Coordinates of C-alpha atoms in Angstrom, one line a residue:
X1 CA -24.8 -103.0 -277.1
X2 CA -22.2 -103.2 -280.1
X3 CA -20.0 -99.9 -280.1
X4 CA -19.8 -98.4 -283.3
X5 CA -16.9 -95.7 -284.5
X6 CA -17.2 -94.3 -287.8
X7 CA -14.2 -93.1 -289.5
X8 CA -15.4 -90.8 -291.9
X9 CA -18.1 -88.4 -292.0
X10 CA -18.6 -87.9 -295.7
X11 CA -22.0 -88.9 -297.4
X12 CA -21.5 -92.6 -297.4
X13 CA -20.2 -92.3 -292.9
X14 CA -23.3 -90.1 -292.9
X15 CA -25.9 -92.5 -294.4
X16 CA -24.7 -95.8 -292.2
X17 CA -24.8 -93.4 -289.7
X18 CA -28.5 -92.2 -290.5
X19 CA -29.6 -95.6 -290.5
X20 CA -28.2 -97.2 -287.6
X21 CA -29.8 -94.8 -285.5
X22 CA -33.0 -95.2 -287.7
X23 CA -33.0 -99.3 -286.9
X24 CA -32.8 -98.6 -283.4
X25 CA -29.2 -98.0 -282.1
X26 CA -28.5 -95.9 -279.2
X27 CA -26.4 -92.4 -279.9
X28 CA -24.2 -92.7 -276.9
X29 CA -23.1 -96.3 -278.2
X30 CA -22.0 -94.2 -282.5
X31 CA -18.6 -91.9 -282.5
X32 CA -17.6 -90.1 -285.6
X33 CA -14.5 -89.3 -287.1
X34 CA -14.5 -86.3 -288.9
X35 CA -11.7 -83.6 -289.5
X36 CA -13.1 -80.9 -291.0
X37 CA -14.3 -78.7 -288.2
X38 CA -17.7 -77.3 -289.8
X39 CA -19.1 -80.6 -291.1
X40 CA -17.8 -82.2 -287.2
X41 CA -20.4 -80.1 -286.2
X42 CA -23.0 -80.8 -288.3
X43 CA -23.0 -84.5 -287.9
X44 CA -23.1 -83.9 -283.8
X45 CA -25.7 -81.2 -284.4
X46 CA -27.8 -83.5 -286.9
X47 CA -27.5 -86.8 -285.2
X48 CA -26.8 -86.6 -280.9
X49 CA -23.5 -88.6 -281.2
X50 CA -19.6 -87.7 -280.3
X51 CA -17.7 -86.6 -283.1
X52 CA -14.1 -86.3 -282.9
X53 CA -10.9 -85.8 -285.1
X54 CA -8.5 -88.1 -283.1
X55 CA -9.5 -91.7 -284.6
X56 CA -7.1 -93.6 -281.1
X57 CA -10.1 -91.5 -279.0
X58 CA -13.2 -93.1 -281.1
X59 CA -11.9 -96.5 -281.6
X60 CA -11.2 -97.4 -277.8
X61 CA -13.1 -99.8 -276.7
X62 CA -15.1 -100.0 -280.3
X63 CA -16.4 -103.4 -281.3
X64 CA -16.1 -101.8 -284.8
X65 CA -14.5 -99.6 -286.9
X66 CA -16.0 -98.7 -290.4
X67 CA -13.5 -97.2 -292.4
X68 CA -15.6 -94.8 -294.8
X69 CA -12.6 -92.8 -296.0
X70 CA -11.5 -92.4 -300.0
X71 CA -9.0 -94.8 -301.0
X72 CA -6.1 -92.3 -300.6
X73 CA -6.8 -91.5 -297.1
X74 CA -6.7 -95.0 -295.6
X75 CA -3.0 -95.4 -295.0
X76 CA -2.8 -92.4 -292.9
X77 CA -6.1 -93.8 -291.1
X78 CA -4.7 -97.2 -290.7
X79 CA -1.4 -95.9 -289.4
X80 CA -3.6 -94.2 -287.0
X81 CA -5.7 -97.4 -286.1
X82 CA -2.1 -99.4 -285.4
X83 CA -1.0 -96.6 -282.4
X84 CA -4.5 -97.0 -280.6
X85 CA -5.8 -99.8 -278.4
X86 CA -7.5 -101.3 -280.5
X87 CA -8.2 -105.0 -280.4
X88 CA -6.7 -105.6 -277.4
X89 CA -7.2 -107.5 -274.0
X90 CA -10.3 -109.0 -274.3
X91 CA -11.9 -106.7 -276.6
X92 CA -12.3 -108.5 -280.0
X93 CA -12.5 -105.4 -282.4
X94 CA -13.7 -106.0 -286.0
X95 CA -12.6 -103.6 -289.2
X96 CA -15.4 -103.1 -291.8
X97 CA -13.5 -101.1 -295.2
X98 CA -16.0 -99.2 -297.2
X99 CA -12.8 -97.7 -299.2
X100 CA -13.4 -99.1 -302.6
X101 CA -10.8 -100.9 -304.3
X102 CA -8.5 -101.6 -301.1
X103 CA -7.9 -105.1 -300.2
X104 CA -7.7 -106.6 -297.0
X105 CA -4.6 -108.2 -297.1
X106 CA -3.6 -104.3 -297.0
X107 CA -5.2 -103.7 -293.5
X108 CA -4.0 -107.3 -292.2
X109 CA -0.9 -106.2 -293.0
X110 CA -0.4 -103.0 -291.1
X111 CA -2.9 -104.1 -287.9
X112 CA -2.0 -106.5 -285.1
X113 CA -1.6 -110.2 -286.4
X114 CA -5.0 -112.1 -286.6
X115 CA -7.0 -108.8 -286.9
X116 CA -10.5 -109.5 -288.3
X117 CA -11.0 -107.6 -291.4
X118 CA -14.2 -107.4 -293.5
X119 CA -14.6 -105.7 -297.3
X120 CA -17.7 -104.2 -298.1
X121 CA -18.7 -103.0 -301.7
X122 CA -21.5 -100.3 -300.7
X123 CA -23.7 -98.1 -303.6
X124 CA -24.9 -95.4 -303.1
X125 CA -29.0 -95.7 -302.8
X126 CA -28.0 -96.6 -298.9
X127 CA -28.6 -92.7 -298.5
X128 CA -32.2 -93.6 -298.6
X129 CA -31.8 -96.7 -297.0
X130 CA -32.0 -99.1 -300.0
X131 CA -28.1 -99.9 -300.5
X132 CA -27.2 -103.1 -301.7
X133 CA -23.9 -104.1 -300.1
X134 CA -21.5 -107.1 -300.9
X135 CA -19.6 -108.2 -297.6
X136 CA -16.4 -110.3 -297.9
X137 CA -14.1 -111.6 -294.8
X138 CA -10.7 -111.2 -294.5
X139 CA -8.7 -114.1 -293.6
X140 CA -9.2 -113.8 -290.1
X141 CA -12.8 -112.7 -290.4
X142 CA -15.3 -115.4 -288.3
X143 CA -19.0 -116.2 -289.2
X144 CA -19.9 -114.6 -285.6
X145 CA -18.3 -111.6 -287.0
X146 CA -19.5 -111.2 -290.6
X147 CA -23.2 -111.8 -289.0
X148 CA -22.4 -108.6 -286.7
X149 CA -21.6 -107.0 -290.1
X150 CA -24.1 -108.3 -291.8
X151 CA -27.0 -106.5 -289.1
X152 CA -25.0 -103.1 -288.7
X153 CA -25.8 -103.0 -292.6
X154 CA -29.1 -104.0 -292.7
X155 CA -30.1 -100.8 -291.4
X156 CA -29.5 -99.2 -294.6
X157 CA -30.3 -101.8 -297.2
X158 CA -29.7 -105.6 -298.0
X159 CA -26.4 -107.5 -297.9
X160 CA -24.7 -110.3 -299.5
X161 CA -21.8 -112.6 -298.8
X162 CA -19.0 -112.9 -301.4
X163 CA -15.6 -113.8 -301.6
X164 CA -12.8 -111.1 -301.8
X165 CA -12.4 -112.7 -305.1
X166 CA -15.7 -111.7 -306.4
X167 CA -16.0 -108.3 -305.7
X168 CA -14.4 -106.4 -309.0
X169 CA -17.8 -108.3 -310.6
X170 CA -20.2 -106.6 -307.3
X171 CA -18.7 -103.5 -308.1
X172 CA -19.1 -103.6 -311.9
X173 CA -23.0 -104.6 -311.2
X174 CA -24.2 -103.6 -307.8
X175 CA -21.5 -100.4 -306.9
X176 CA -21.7 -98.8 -310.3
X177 CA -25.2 -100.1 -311.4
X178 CA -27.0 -96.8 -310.1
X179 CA -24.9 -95.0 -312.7
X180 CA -26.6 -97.2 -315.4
X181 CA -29.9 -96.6 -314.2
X182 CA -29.1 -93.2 -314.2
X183 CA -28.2 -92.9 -317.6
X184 CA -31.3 -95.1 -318.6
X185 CA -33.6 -92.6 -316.8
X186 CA -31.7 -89.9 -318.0
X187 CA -32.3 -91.4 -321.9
X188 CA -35.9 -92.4 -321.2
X189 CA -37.0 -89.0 -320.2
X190 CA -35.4 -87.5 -323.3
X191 CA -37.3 -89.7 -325.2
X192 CA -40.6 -89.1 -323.7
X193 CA -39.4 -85.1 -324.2
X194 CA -39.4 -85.7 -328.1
X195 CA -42.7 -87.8 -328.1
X196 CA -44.6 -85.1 -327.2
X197 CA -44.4 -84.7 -323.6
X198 CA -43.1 -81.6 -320.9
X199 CA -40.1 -82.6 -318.8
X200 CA -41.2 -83.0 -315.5
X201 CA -44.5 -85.4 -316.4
X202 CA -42.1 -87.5 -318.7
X203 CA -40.0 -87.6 -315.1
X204 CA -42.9 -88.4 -313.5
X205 CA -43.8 -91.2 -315.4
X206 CA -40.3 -92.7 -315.7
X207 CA -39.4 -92.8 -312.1
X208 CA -42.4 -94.1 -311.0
X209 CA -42.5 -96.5 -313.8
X210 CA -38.6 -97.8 -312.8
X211 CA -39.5 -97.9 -308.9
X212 CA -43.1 -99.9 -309.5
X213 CA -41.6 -102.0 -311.7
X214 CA -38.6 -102.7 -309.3
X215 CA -41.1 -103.4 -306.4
X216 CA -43.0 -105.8 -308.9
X217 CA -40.0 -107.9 -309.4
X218 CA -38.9 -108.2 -305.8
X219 CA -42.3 -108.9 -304.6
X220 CA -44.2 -111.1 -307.5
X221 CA -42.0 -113.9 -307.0
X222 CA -41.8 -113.7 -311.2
X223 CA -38.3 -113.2 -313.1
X224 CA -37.7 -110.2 -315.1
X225 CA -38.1 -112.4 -318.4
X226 CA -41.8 -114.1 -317.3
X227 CA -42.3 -110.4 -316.2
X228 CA -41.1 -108.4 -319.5
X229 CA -43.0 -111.0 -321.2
X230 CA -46.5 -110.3 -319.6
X231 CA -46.3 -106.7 -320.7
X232 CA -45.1 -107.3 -324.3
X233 CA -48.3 -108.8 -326.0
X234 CA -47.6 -109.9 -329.9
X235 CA -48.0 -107.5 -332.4
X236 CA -48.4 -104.8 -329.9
X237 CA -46.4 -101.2 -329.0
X238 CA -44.0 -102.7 -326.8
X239 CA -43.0 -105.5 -328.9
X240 CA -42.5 -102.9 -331.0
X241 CA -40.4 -101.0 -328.7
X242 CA -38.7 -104.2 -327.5
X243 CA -37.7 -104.9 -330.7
X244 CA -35.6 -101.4 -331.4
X245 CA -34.0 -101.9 -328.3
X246 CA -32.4 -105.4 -329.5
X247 CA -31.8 -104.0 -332.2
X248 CA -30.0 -101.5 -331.0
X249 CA -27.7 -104.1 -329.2
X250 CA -28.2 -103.3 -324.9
X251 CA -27.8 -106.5 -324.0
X252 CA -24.8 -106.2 -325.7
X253 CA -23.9 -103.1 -324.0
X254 CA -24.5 -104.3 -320.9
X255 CA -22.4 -106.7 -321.5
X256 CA -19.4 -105.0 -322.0
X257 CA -20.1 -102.1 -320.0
X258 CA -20.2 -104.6 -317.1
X259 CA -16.8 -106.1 -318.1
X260 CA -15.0 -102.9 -319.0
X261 CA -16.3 -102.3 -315.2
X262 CA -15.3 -105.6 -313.6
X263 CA -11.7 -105.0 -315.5
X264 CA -10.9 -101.6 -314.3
X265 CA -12.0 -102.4 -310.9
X266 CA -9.7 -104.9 -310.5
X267 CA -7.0 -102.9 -312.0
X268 CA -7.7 -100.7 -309.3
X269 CA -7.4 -102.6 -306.6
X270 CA -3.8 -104.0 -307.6
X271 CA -2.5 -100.4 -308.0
X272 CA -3.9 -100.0 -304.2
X273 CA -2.4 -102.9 -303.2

């Protein structure tokens, strides 16, 4: 069986965590690294695995490490990662980075020449198991490798291949999309409020609306324009509807929302490089 340590036990450590042990994997083969004594005990409590605050002790023998750390803590992590035995003999250890906005080259750089490194772009819907995560291989990452990757995080959603390259566009789309759909919801409910209707049915009807309609789309086998166009009939209320909406420019918002996002992300990323 693959050994798994997990360096970090916030949310996003906690959800991959969650849902590898939902797909199947075995506690005794998960360690944890968490520092802060009172959530160290939660997660052991919660979930039947180790947890420990020395990251040399989880990453022995580990046939990956998932960094799920904040951007600022990874240099002291990595720094940590380059004392232990890791990667060594014949033990071929793989780094997956969950830290947004950190490069690879930065890891490659401070690990053991040839280390396979692996960039993942997460959101945050993998606490229910429905993430959507972009995976993008270092320069010494193999296919072999990325397919391990690929299967540890299926178990809390789907996963794409991308190149490093491409993933200041993932993160403006996929890694900050649920805060659009937030703010949609959140402006579709206090619209149905002013129609007439109490605020929890017009929630009601909203999220159940967004999640059918997003189960319609991934299982019909129809785009969202043949789609949008089977529910708008001529003449009718949501032509009607549709038609403030363009006026109102959100395509056009979306447009530059996503490259205002795209743009920042990549400034980002060359200030934490």
């Amino acid at each position: 069986m693959t050994r798994i340590a997990v360096v970090g036990g916030g949310r996003i450590g906690e959800a991959l965590l969650a849902g590898l042990l939902e797909s199947g994997r075995a506690s005794k083969d998960l360690v944890v690294v968490e520092a802060v004594p009172a959530r160290a005990e939660l997660l052991g409590e919660r979930f039947g695995v180790r947890v420990t605050d020395a990251v040399a002790d989880a990453v022995a023998g580990a046939d990956l490490v998932v960094i799920a750390v904040k951007p600022q803590d990874v240099d002291s992590v990595v720094t940590e990662l380059a004392k232990a035995d890791i990667g060594e003999g014949e033990q071929e250890t793989v780094l997956v980075s969950l830290a947004a906005g950190v490069p690879t080259s930065r890891f490659e750089a401070k690990l053991p020449a040839g280390f396979p490194v692996v960039r993942v772009m997460p959101n945050t819907p993998m606490l229910v198991g429905q993430g959507m995560s972009a995976i993008a291989p270092g320069r010494y990452a193999r296919k072999e490798q990325l397919a391990l990757v690929t299967e540890v995080l299926e178990s809390v959603g789907k996963v794409v291949t991308v190149s490093e390259s491409q993933l200041d566009a993932v993160t403006a789309v996929s890694g900050s999309g649920p805060a659009y759909f937030f703010l949609v919801v959140e402006a579709m409910i206090d619209a149905a409020v002013s129609v007439g209707l109490s605020r929890d049915v017009a929630t009601q009807l909203v999220t159940q609306t967004f999640l059918g309609s997003a189960a319609l789309l991934e299982e019909s086998g129809q785009s969202a324009v043949e789609l949008r166009a089977a529910v708008t009939s001529p003449a009718g209320t949501t032509a009607a509807a549709v038609r403030e909406l363009e006026r109102g420019a959100v395509r056009s918002a979306f447009h530059e929302a996503l490259h205002a996002a795209k743009t920042r992300s990549a400034e980002l990323a060359g200030a934490a490089d």
